[in-house]
């Protein structure tokens, strides 16, 4: 639970308008406690009017529309695992999903209260409710869109019947504003998107009307979800990816299920807000302003799903909205490595906006394939396999293709200056240099203290690796480590982080970084996180050799720790100030050498827990040991710290 100090720090990051808005929300929540708002009468014959790009009768859909047999096979494989009750959430395998307990956290064994007023649920307390993300994730109902897609592709009623059973179970167990699933707007927004696509994909099933249009339970749930999002929209310092999910869910559902007197107003306000917030959440270069790579993917998925739903309903979003989505797609194409992996920057919690594919589908290749279908590819784009189910479904909703036009880069950008991201490339070597803002909005919720960090890959393999995220709530020492300065490939001065944390999603002081020079093979930047001292870093990439030069200005004699973290596939053999690296790629042994600054004393760390050091998180809720090299010493203004990484094969 957050103590009084956290609330004071959080309040200090708000302006008067946000404070007034939060007071208004608190008043509404208190009113709802005693007087639940009442939905209007259900129309006598509601009609799901948004066109369905496929239904069970279209048995040859995958082959006529472009979804490959491999993509269909992956989807059906995942669907069959779900039918057997098996799924994995954040590293925890569940086998109880035939008849799920919507309030159980299988990781801790705790069960969240199911009959408590939603805004009284202490969802941040793992001791009380368990890991809230383990509880929330199945209730995004994204496993139901997979099962519904399996029905649409095969016509097998068992898939549809399981979807119906889960929806009826969830609706019965979660009356409006009771329990943990009514606390967070992002959960309601994503859940609404899932319901829209579940209804679409079940079109043609004999029980679909009884499940949706003719079902008073669905009426009640739908109205309260939409009314919640319209009334309690995130704002101020919280208007990050959460507000995008809220707007996307409200817009899509008001277009697809426009059956209430408020539907037109909800649609219009969500469309306006989505247009404004997408622009605010996106740099002009196209990168997501939170500077957290996975959230770039989440926001892009949400924006595309909502805009296409409006298209199909004949209520098109503004061209500016499509322009932002186009820029985001081009930005993604510009930053991926040669294996289509984006950077591992900032927080990542494995969140998806909409899932219509099997679990083994490459998320980033799928997003680029969708972008290619909707916007057209540029000559500099990397080759995209295009083996997913979602792309043809999304393309079928668009009223015209390409869906957006505008000025697009005529060559692959190496520097996205407003985001402070520079990608250096040479053959199979890919290097990301971080010289951007600390984070987005006053709290920089999903930022890490990683100014001037570098991330280096060779043929898609993490060599100098960003450690990832691992957790949000419940394990504060691990949350602190994975977003710390020492946990990244950069320099720590005086034993402290560059930016000051005020809580798991709050930074009270932000280091300011300035990029000083960018050339095709060189990057120079500095930050003031240790003011009055300045850390300046230069990165040079010459063929297979990468050189990192660190200078500490105005801080002679200060303790320094220089950290280099290696991916879990890399074996590291440290000998004094030199390390030999080796790893396997496609059945071949690859090697490299790192020559470290000799003025520092170097130690190797692997999977240590007290304190944490030497870890890599491949996904939310998962961590595995990896090697970290830490050089300790004191700063000297006349002796730069030079590190050279040379790839040999």
XYZ file of C-alpha atoms in Angstrom:
649
model
C 0.000 0.000 0.000
C 1.101 3.568 -0.662
C 1.820 5.638 2.461
C 1.113 9.328 3.106
C 4.519 10.286 1.731
C 3.717 8.774 -1.644
C 0.416 10.641 -1.851
C 2.170 13.922 -1.080
C 4.813 13.250 -3.735
C 2.121 12.287 -6.226
C 0.140 15.422 -5.445
C 3.241 17.544 -6.014
C 3.359 16.372 -9.648
C -0.183 17.607 -10.371
C -1.342 21.021 -11.466
C -4.486 22.744 -10.138
C -6.635 21.598 -13.071
C -5.704 17.971 -12.485
C -6.309 18.275 -8.746
C -9.774 19.688 -9.430
C -10.470 16.851 -11.854
C -9.450 14.237 -9.316
C -11.688 15.830 -6.706
C -14.555 15.612 -9.195
C -13.809 11.926 -9.804
C -13.747 11.263 -6.063
C -17.155 12.910 -5.648
C -18.615 10.792 -8.451
C -17.134 7.609 -7.015
C -18.636 8.432 -3.635
C -22.041 9.073 -5.229
C -21.927 5.781 -7.126
C -21.213 3.957 -3.870
C -24.760 4.599 -2.665
C -26.586 5.220 -5.929
C -25.572 3.153 -8.918
C -26.417 4.940 -12.184
C -29.241 3.317 -14.127
C -28.911 2.394 -17.817
C -31.656 3.464 -20.230
C -34.099 1.041 -21.797
C -32.633 -1.462 -24.235
C -33.813 -0.857 -27.803
C -36.321 -3.494 -28.946
C -34.266 -4.804 -31.867
C -30.619 -3.795 -31.558
C -28.513 -4.549 -34.596
C -24.784 -5.154 -34.761
C -24.363 -2.969 -37.820
C -20.598 -2.920 -38.332
C -19.707 -5.173 -41.231
C -18.082 -8.494 -40.422
C -15.121 -9.344 -42.625
C -15.671 -13.025 -42.059
C -18.122 -15.453 -40.561
C -18.357 -19.159 -40.028
C -19.900 -19.680 -43.450
C -16.775 -18.376 -45.195
C -14.785 -21.572 -44.845
C -12.050 -20.464 -47.242
C -11.476 -17.096 -45.589
C -7.781 -17.601 -44.682
C -6.707 -18.387 -48.197
C -8.895 -15.882 -50.033
C -7.897 -12.978 -47.813
C -4.202 -13.504 -47.333
C -3.846 -15.082 -43.886
C -1.327 -17.844 -44.318
C -1.918 -21.488 -43.372
C 0.914 -21.081 -40.840
C -0.879 -18.183 -39.152
C -4.127 -20.131 -38.997
C -2.312 -23.168 -37.598
C -0.760 -21.054 -34.842
C -4.105 -19.535 -33.937
C -5.887 -22.894 -33.787
C -3.051 -24.351 -31.720
C -3.455 -21.586 -29.145
C -7.238 -21.926 -29.234
C -7.031 -25.655 -28.548
C -4.753 -25.043 -25.574
C -7.344 -22.593 -24.249
C -10.088 -25.162 -24.786
C -8.066 -27.523 -22.591
C -7.955 -24.797 -19.932
C -4.286 -23.933 -20.388
C -2.688 -20.513 -20.793
C 0.373 -18.665 -19.548
C 0.212 -15.189 -18.052
C 3.444 -13.422 -17.149
C 5.415 -16.621 -16.702
C 2.720 -18.420 -14.687
C 1.106 -21.415 -16.399
C -2.578 -21.876 -15.646
C -4.532 -25.057 -16.231
C -7.785 -23.937 -14.608
C -9.308 -21.887 -17.404
C -12.107 -24.208 -18.463
C -14.135 -22.626 -15.663
C -11.917 -19.775 -14.430
C -12.035 -18.095 -11.069
C -11.913 -14.468 -12.216
C -10.490 -13.276 -8.872
C -7.701 -15.791 -8.242
C -4.013 -14.948 -8.489
C -2.341 -18.317 -9.201
C 1.106 -16.903 -8.430
C 0.428 -16.114 -4.763
C -2.707 -18.222 -4.277
C -4.535 -15.154 -3.013
C -8.032 -14.230 -4.117
C -9.132 -10.634 -4.547
C -12.400 -9.606 -2.894
C -15.280 -10.031 -5.331
C -18.052 -8.201 -3.476
C -16.346 -4.990 -2.406
C -17.106 -1.596 -3.904
C -14.592 -1.296 -6.740
C -12.861 1.845 -5.509
C -12.315 0.300 -2.076
C -10.280 -2.607 -3.476
C -6.604 -2.133 -2.429
C -5.387 -3.393 -5.779
C -1.795 -2.206 -5.240
C -1.435 -4.448 -2.170
C -0.179 -7.884 -3.166
C -0.580 -9.016 0.458
C -4.302 -8.314 0.247
C -5.380 -9.131 -3.308
C -2.402 -10.931 -4.847
C -0.681 -9.822 -8.037
C -3.349 -7.647 -9.616
C -1.978 -8.112 -13.137
C -2.427 -11.877 -12.820
C -6.046 -11.197 -11.881
C -6.703 -8.512 -14.494
C -5.138 -10.152 -17.530
C -7.664 -12.985 -18.196
C -10.441 -10.451 -17.670
C -9.249 -8.434 -20.643
C -10.981 -11.287 -22.521
C -8.306 -11.437 -25.171
C -8.314 -15.211 -24.941
C -11.958 -14.997 -26.030
C -11.087 -13.138 -29.232
C -8.694 -15.990 -30.038
C -11.420 -18.579 -29.442
C -13.902 -16.501 -31.452
C -11.423 -16.265 -34.331
C -10.992 -20.048 -34.184
C -14.761 -20.395 -34.527
C -14.836 -17.973 -37.455
C -12.095 -19.899 -39.249
C -13.501 -23.380 -38.648
C -17.204 -23.095 -37.880
C -16.675 -25.367 -34.858
C -19.406 -24.557 -32.355
C -17.342 -25.681 -29.352
C -15.161 -22.579 -29.631
C -18.191 -20.278 -29.644
C -19.830 -22.146 -26.783
C -16.726 -21.757 -24.623
C -16.684 -18.017 -25.373
C -20.325 -17.745 -24.358
C -19.752 -19.690 -21.139
C -16.860 -17.431 -20.126
C -18.730 -14.232 -20.907
C -21.817 -15.318 -18.997
C -19.636 -16.412 -16.073
C -17.747 -13.107 -16.024
C -20.863 -10.979 -16.293
C -22.504 -12.885 -13.412
C -19.420 -12.650 -11.184
C -18.721 -8.969 -11.861
C -21.830 -6.825 -11.386
C -21.230 -3.147 -12.103
C -18.736 -1.438 -9.793
C -18.108 -4.506 -7.629
C -14.659 -6.003 -7.296
C -11.227 -5.379 -8.845
C -12.239 -5.466 -12.485
C -13.991 -2.087 -12.263
C -11.058 -0.149 -10.790
C -8.896 0.742 -13.789
C -10.097 2.364 -16.990
C -7.479 0.686 -19.180
C -8.957 -2.689 -18.239
C -12.479 -1.593 -19.161
C -11.329 -0.098 -22.462
C -9.429 -3.173 -23.616
C -12.274 -5.416 -22.475
C -14.718 -3.450 -24.645
C -12.461 -3.885 -27.683
C -12.436 -7.623 -27.009
C -16.227 -7.699 -26.841
C -16.563 -5.835 -30.149
C -14.331 -8.311 -31.951
C -15.787 -11.327 -30.170
C -19.236 -10.327 -31.417
C -17.876 -9.787 -34.923
C -16.054 -13.095 -35.077
C -19.038 -15.057 -33.751
C -21.290 -13.695 -36.496
C -23.072 -16.661 -38.020
C -23.154 -18.717 -34.820
C -26.682 -19.675 -33.849
C -26.300 -18.405 -30.276
C -24.758 -15.015 -30.986
C -27.957 -12.946 -30.668
C -28.858 -14.553 -27.345
C -25.361 -13.807 -26.071
C -25.228 -10.172 -27.155
C -28.202 -8.333 -28.709
C -30.941 -10.151 -26.782
C -29.073 -10.426 -23.490
C -29.983 -8.033 -20.641
C -26.763 -8.998 -18.820
C -24.721 -7.772 -21.768
C -26.849 -4.617 -21.920
C -26.089 -3.848 -18.278
C -22.361 -4.539 -18.604
C -21.964 -2.634 -21.864
C -23.691 0.503 -20.621
C -21.817 0.613 -17.322
C -18.464 0.070 -19.027
C -19.149 2.905 -21.442
C -20.591 5.226 -18.796
C -17.550 4.597 -16.546
C -15.128 5.489 -19.332
C -17.055 8.575 -20.350
C -17.254 9.818 -16.756
C -13.863 8.901 -15.259
C -11.478 9.322 -18.171
C -7.786 9.575 -17.173
C -6.341 13.070 -17.369
C -3.429 15.272 -16.369
C -0.297 13.389 -15.354
C -2.076 10.062 -15.945
C -3.053 10.793 -19.561
C -0.630 8.259 -21.021
C -1.427 4.887 -22.619
C -4.315 4.491 -20.157
C -6.357 7.280 -21.723
C -5.662 5.865 -25.201
C -7.107 2.505 -24.123
C -10.102 4.195 -22.532
C -10.844 6.280 -25.629
C -10.250 3.370 -28.010
C -12.596 1.072 -26.116
C -15.318 3.694 -25.790
C -15.061 4.761 -29.439
C -15.050 1.241 -30.851
C -17.919 0.039 -28.681
C -20.031 3.168 -29.277
C -19.603 2.579 -33.018
C -20.238 -1.176 -32.954
C -22.938 -1.179 -30.261
C -24.488 2.246 -30.797
C -27.736 1.326 -29.095
C -28.091 3.838 -26.262
C -29.302 7.454 -26.242
C -25.771 8.426 -25.145
C -24.007 6.432 -27.872
C -23.606 9.299 -30.313
C -22.233 11.587 -27.603
C -19.877 8.891 -26.354
C -18.646 8.235 -29.875
C -18.023 11.924 -30.557
C -16.249 12.658 -27.264
C -14.088 9.527 -27.495
C -13.134 10.389 -31.065
C -12.139 13.934 -30.092
C -10.181 12.749 -27.085
C -8.431 9.973 -29.007
C -7.357 12.461 -31.670
C -5.951 14.867 -29.069
C -4.334 12.246 -26.846
C -2.734 10.269 -29.663
C -1.072 13.470 -30.840
C 0.066 14.331 -27.315
C 1.365 10.821 -26.692
C 3.406 10.750 -29.908
C 6.524 12.629 -30.918
C 6.525 14.245 -34.333
C 9.039 11.567 -35.337
C 6.372 8.940 -34.636
C 7.768 7.376 -31.458
C 5.513 7.007 -28.440
C 6.273 9.769 -25.944
C 6.506 7.399 -22.980
C 9.761 6.124 -24.511
C 8.803 2.575 -23.581
C 8.946 0.384 -26.664
C 6.185 -2.058 -25.752
C 3.817 0.803 -25.045
C 4.488 2.058 -28.566
C 3.083 -1.259 -29.765
C 0.136 -1.133 -27.363
C -0.879 2.403 -28.327
C -0.524 1.649 -32.038
C -2.725 -1.446 -31.727
C -5.356 0.465 -29.770
C -5.374 3.405 -32.158
C -5.652 1.232 -35.264
C -8.475 -0.876 -33.806
C -10.506 2.178 -32.811
C -9.937 4.104 -36.039
C -10.872 1.116 -38.192
C -14.029 0.519 -36.158
C -15.071 4.112 -36.759
C -14.267 3.697 -40.463
C -16.477 0.651 -40.735
C -19.335 2.389 -38.923
C -19.244 5.323 -41.328
C -17.973 7.674 -38.604
C -14.392 8.280 -39.727
C -11.860 9.700 -37.309
C -10.016 12.920 -38.225
C -7.211 12.655 -40.747
C -4.821 13.813 -38.037
C -5.534 10.591 -36.146
C -4.618 8.517 -39.180
C -1.547 10.677 -39.701
C -0.287 9.899 -36.188
C -0.866 6.168 -36.713
C 1.040 6.363 -40.001
C 3.977 8.107 -38.322
C 3.984 5.544 -35.535
C 4.136 2.735 -38.075
C 7.010 4.291 -40.001
C 8.833 4.939 -36.716
C 8.492 1.290 -35.763
C 9.884 0.234 -39.145
C 12.827 2.586 -38.637
C 13.970 1.311 -35.231
C 13.675 -2.492 -35.457
C 16.807 -4.593 -35.877
C 17.395 -7.025 -38.734
C 15.196 -9.613 -36.960
C 12.334 -7.093 -36.584
C 12.877 -6.636 -32.845
C 12.362 -3.099 -31.504
C 14.407 -1.652 -28.634
C 13.850 -2.843 -25.066
C 13.492 0.669 -23.683
C 11.565 1.625 -20.554
C 8.759 -0.394 -18.978
C 7.216 -3.408 -20.680
C 4.300 -5.432 -19.317
C 3.375 -7.616 -22.311
C 0.190 -5.597 -22.847
C -1.711 -5.985 -26.143
C -4.524 -3.825 -27.433
C -6.274 -6.605 -29.342
C -5.255 -10.226 -29.912
C -6.463 -12.047 -33.024
C -3.528 -14.409 -33.511
C -1.885 -17.422 -31.972
C 0.585 -17.071 -29.153
C 3.656 -17.741 -31.303
C 2.898 -14.921 -33.749
C 5.596 -12.248 -33.918
C 3.909 -9.135 -32.587
C 6.179 -6.648 -34.343
C 6.145 -8.384 -37.717
C 2.353 -8.469 -37.438
C 2.150 -4.749 -36.685
C 4.386 -3.930 -39.637
C 2.336 -6.223 -41.882
C -0.800 -4.376 -40.790
C 0.916 -1.056 -41.463
C 1.955 -2.243 -44.909
C -1.636 -3.268 -45.710
C -3.161 -0.019 -44.437
C -0.557 2.553 -45.449
C 1.757 0.934 -47.977
C 5.426 0.207 -47.396
C 8.380 2.449 -48.072
C 11.375 1.193 -50.024
C 13.563 1.383 -46.915
C 11.258 -0.769 -44.778
C 12.666 -4.127 -43.694
C 11.087 -7.198 -45.323
C 7.950 -8.242 -43.427
C 6.741 -11.874 -43.473
C 3.028 -10.959 -43.296
C 1.970 -14.243 -41.715
C -0.787 -13.226 -39.330
C -4.579 -13.330 -39.090
C -5.131 -9.786 -37.813
C -3.808 -7.965 -40.881
C -6.475 -9.170 -43.351
C -9.171 -8.637 -40.720
C -8.088 -5.048 -40.139
C -7.700 -4.369 -43.858
C -11.258 -5.597 -44.456
C -12.608 -2.875 -42.163
C -10.848 0.016 -43.898
C -13.079 2.028 -46.218
C -10.148 2.804 -48.506
C -6.515 1.825 -48.934
C -4.019 3.256 -48.385
C -5.815 4.593 -45.350
C -3.614 7.663 -44.779
C -1.313 9.803 -46.822
C 1.279 12.354 -45.878
C 4.940 13.195 -45.982
C 6.921 10.058 -45.156
C 10.679 9.526 -44.841
C 12.314 8.649 -48.152
C 15.126 6.852 -46.341
C 15.383 4.987 -43.072
C 15.835 7.527 -40.245
C 18.831 6.846 -38.007
C 18.019 9.637 -35.558
C 14.625 10.385 -34.059
C 15.830 13.566 -32.437
C 12.707 14.647 -30.559
C 12.626 11.228 -28.870
C 16.377 11.259 -28.325
C 16.796 7.864 -29.965
C 19.612 7.152 -32.400
C 20.125 3.781 -34.099
C 23.619 3.047 -35.406
C 23.883 0.153 -37.878
C 26.737 -1.687 -39.510
C 26.116 -5.052 -41.126
C 24.554 -7.258 -38.456
C 25.404 -4.804 -35.656
C 22.539 -2.712 -34.304
C 23.089 -0.157 -31.512
C 20.503 2.030 -29.785
C 21.770 5.171 -28.069
C 19.518 6.839 -25.491
C 19.659 10.633 -25.370
C 15.986 11.469 -24.914
C 13.741 12.921 -22.210
C 13.519 10.966 -18.975
C 9.863 10.119 -19.594
C 6.391 11.412 -20.391
C 4.369 13.884 -18.353
C 5.277 15.029 -14.864
C 5.441 11.561 -13.295
C 7.313 9.813 -16.167
C 5.489 6.661 -15.020
C 7.123 4.114 -17.317
C 10.611 5.602 -17.521
C 13.847 4.035 -16.321
C 16.914 5.878 -15.014
C 18.795 4.984 -18.186
C 20.137 8.243 -19.637
C 22.982 7.647 -22.133
C 22.486 3.881 -21.987
C 23.326 1.794 -25.024
C 21.743 -1.401 -26.283
C 23.736 -3.497 -28.758
C 22.672 -6.552 -30.781
C 24.412 -8.751 -33.301
C 22.069 -10.389 -35.812
C 19.199 -9.849 -33.394
C 20.943 -11.356 -30.343
C 21.169 -9.152 -27.234
C 24.857 -8.482 -26.557
C 24.757 -5.321 -24.419
C 21.226 -5.788 -23.188
C 18.577 -3.587 -21.661
C 17.464 -5.621 -18.623
C 13.702 -5.238 -19.120
C 11.063 -4.695 -16.433
C 10.074 -7.918 -14.587
C 7.496 -6.458 -12.184
C 5.420 -3.451 -11.175
C 3.788 -4.109 -7.787
C 4.577 -6.364 -4.863
C 8.368 -6.706 -5.136
C 9.847 -3.237 -4.557
C 13.519 -4.231 -4.541
C 13.144 -5.851 -7.966
C 11.125 -2.947 -9.322
C 13.885 -0.614 -8.123
C 16.674 -2.686 -9.659
C 15.193 -3.153 -13.114
C 14.619 0.568 -13.580
C 17.807 1.732 -11.824
C 20.839 3.372 -13.385
C 23.059 0.477 -12.258
C 20.683 -1.901 -14.033
C 21.427 -0.303 -17.416
C 24.431 0.044 -19.693
C 25.477 3.437 -18.434
C 27.498 5.107 -15.685
C 26.470 5.577 -12.068
C 28.047 8.422 -10.124
C 28.163 8.718 -6.341
C 26.140 5.541 -5.793
C 22.808 7.059 -6.851
C 20.382 7.038 -9.748
C 20.440 9.828 -12.330
C 16.727 10.491 -11.723
C 14.954 10.324 -8.363
C 12.143 7.832 -7.821
C 9.127 8.705 -5.699
C 7.326 5.389 -6.129
C 6.898 2.490 -8.571
C 5.325 4.758 -11.232
C 6.589 8.151 -10.077
C 9.800 10.114 -10.609
C 10.227 13.330 -8.640
C 13.416 14.520 -10.377
C 14.151 13.919 -14.051
C 17.641 13.947 -15.535
C 17.840 16.201 -18.577
C 19.749 14.851 -21.549
C 21.054 16.683 -24.594
C 22.286 15.090 -27.807
C 25.399 17.007 -28.858
C 26.315 15.386 -32.164
C 24.996 12.686 -34.486
C 26.797 11.404 -37.548
C 26.271 8.210 -39.559
C 28.611 6.279 -37.258
C 28.918 8.524 -34.192
C 26.684 9.721 -31.368
C 27.550 12.156 -28.558
C 25.264 13.181 -25.680
C 25.383 14.364 -22.064
C 23.050 14.559 -19.063
C 22.821 16.558 -15.818
C 21.439 13.867 -13.526
C 24.458 14.213 -11.239
C 24.590 18.020 -11.271
C 26.837 19.873 -10.940
C 28.712 16.948 -12.491
C 28.036 16.105 -16.135
C 28.237 12.672 -17.736
C 29.144 12.827 -21.425
C 29.224 9.748 -23.641
C 30.435 9.157 -27.204
C 29.575 6.035 -29.177
C 31.405 5.193 -32.419
C 30.516 2.275 -34.686
C 33.133 1.388 -37.286
C 32.299 -1.827 -39.096
C 32.391 -4.613 -36.473
C 33.896 -2.405 -33.762
C 31.902 -0.323 -31.291
C 33.690 2.150 -29.008
C 32.082 3.809 -25.973
C 33.872 6.754 -24.386
C 32.625 8.090 -21.041
C 33.722 11.405 -19.546
C 32.786 12.794 -16.140
C 33.085 16.565 -15.987
C 33.206 18.713 -12.818
C 33.308 15.746 -10.414
C 36.939 14.739 -9.849
C 37.395 11.986 -7.270
C 33.741 10.903 -7.200
C 32.940 7.201 -6.976
C 31.877 5.751 -10.321
C 30.407 2.446 -11.357
C 30.287 1.628 -15.060
C 27.869 -1.192 -15.907
C 27.635 -3.470 -18.922
C 24.853 -6.061 -18.969
C 24.899 -8.958 -21.402
C 22.030 -10.929 -22.857
C 21.289 -14.369 -21.369
C 22.561 -16.131 -24.495
C 26.039 -14.608 -24.081
C 28.760 -16.434 -22.158
C 31.211 -13.955 -20.608
C 34.753 -14.831 -19.553
C 36.305 -11.894 -17.659
C 40.080 -11.618 -17.379
C 41.185 -8.394 -15.712
C 40.006 -5.543 -17.966
C 39.137 -7.763 -20.923
C 36.195 -10.085 -21.550
C 35.672 -12.800 -24.131
C 32.097 -13.221 -25.335
C 30.549 -16.212 -27.084
C 27.037 -17.232 -28.113
C 25.223 -19.400 -30.628
C 23.118 -18.119 -33.503
C 21.421 -20.385 -36.065
C 23.713 -23.265 -35.177
C 26.907 -21.224 -35.458
C 29.258 -20.129 -32.682
C 29.791 -16.348 -32.597
C 32.464 -14.507 -30.600
C 33.456 -11.001 -29.586
C 35.944 -9.247 -27.322
C 35.370 -6.380 -24.910
C 38.320 -4.256 -23.820
C 37.280 -2.372 -20.671
C 38.721 0.768 -19.044
C 41.850 -0.336 -17.207
C 41.543 2.395 -14.580
C 38.502 0.645 -13.099
C 38.349 -2.606 -11.152
C 36.086 -5.091 -12.916
C 33.885 -7.789 -11.380
C 31.400 -10.208 -12.941
C 27.948 -10.796 -11.459
C 25.387 -13.445 -12.384
C 21.954 -13.908 -10.826
C 22.710 -12.249 -7.485
C 19.796 -11.406 -5.200
C 21.136 -9.382 -2.246
C 21.207 -6.861 -3.755
C 19.883 -7.838 -7.206
C 22.505 -7.771 -9.946
C 23.013 -9.784 -13.108
C 19.459 -10.328 -14.372
C 17.507 -10.166 -17.619
C 13.718 -10.082 -17.897
C 12.502 -11.633 -21.177
C 8.919 -10.678 -20.342
C 6.741 -9.364 -17.559
C 6.823 -11.591 -14.487
C 9.883 -13.487 -15.725
C 13.568 -13.080 -14.976
C 16.637 -15.164 -15.655
C 20.287 -14.844 -14.678
C 22.600 -13.054 -17.085
C 26.112 -11.688 -16.712
C 26.799 -8.104 -15.684
C 30.254 -6.544 -15.586
C 30.694 -3.699 -13.111
C 33.738 -1.420 -13.135
C 34.376 0.579 -9.956
C 36.761 3.457 -9.348
C 36.896 7.220 -9.120
C 36.333 9.863 -11.756
C 39.187 11.846 -13.269
C 38.386 14.707 -15.671
C 41.558 14.104 -17.700
C 41.145 10.360 -18.245
C 38.072 9.262 -20.224
C 36.773 5.720 -19.737
C 37.008 3.914 -23.080
C 35.335 0.573 -23.822
C 35.754 -1.262 -27.120
C 33.502 -4.105 -28.280
C 34.797 -6.009 -31.326
C 32.749 -8.681 -33.114
C 34.987 -11.377 -34.542
C 32.646 -13.817 -36.261
